[in-house]
Coordinates of C-alpha atoms in Angstrom, one line a residue:
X11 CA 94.4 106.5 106.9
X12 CA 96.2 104.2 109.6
X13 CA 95.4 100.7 109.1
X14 CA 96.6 97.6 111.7
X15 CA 97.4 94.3 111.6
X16 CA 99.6 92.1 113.3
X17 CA 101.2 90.5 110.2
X18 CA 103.2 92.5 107.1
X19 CA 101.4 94.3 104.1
X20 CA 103.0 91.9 101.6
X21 CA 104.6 89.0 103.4
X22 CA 103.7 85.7 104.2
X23 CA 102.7 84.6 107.7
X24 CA 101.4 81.0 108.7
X25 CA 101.0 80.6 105.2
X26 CA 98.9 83.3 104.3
X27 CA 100.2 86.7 102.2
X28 CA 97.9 89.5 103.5
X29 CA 98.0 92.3 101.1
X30 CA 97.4 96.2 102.2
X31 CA 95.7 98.0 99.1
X32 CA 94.1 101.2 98.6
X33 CA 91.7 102.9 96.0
X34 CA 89.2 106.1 95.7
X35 CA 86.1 103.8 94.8
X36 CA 85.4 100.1 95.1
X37 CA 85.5 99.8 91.1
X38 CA 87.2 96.2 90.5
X39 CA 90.4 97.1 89.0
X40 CA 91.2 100.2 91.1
X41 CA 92.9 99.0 94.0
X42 CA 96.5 99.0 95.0
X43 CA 99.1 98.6 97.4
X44 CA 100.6 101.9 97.8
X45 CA 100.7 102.8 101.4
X46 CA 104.0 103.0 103.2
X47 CA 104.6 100.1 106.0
X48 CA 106.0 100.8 109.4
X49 CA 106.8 97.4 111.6
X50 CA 107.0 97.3 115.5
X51 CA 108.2 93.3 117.0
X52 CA 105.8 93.1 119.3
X53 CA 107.4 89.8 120.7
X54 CA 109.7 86.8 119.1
X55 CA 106.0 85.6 117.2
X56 CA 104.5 88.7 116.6
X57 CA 104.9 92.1 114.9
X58 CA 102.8 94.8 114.5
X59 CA 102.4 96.3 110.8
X60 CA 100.9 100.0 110.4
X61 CA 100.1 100.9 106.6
X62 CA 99.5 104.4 106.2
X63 CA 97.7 105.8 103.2
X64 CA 99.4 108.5 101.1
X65 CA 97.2 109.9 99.1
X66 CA 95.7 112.9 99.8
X67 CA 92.1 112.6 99.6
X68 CA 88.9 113.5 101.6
X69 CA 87.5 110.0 101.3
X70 CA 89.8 106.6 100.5
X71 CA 89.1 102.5 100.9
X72 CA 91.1 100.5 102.4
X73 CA 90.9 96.4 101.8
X74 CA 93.2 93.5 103.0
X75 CA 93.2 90.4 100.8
X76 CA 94.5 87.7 102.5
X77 CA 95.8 84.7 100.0
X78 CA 96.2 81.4 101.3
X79 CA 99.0 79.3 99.7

């Protein structure tokens, strides 16, 4: 399960920390951040961040939290 963004799964851009996580049901308490990050620069501001999900089930949830500081 491929998810994009143009920021990083866990680090902090324009003051914000988004956060990639992951989870078989939407049960509070059953989400994490386990996928596995691949970055591409897209220019000298940007970069492109692809989380991929590596669990190996039929059906998965994907969230970002964003946390402004």
């Amino acid at each position: 399960l491929p998810l994009k963004h143009c920021a990083s799964g866990t680090h902090e851009v324009w003051d914000r920390l988004y956060i990639v996580e992951f989870s078989n049901t939407i049960s509070f308490g059953s989400w994490a951040a386990t996928g596995t990050e691949t970055k591409t620069d897209i220019d000298t501001n940007f970069e492109r961040v692809t989380v991929t999900d590596n669990a190996a089930y039929t059906k998965r949830f994907a969230r970002v939290r964003v946390i402004a500081n």
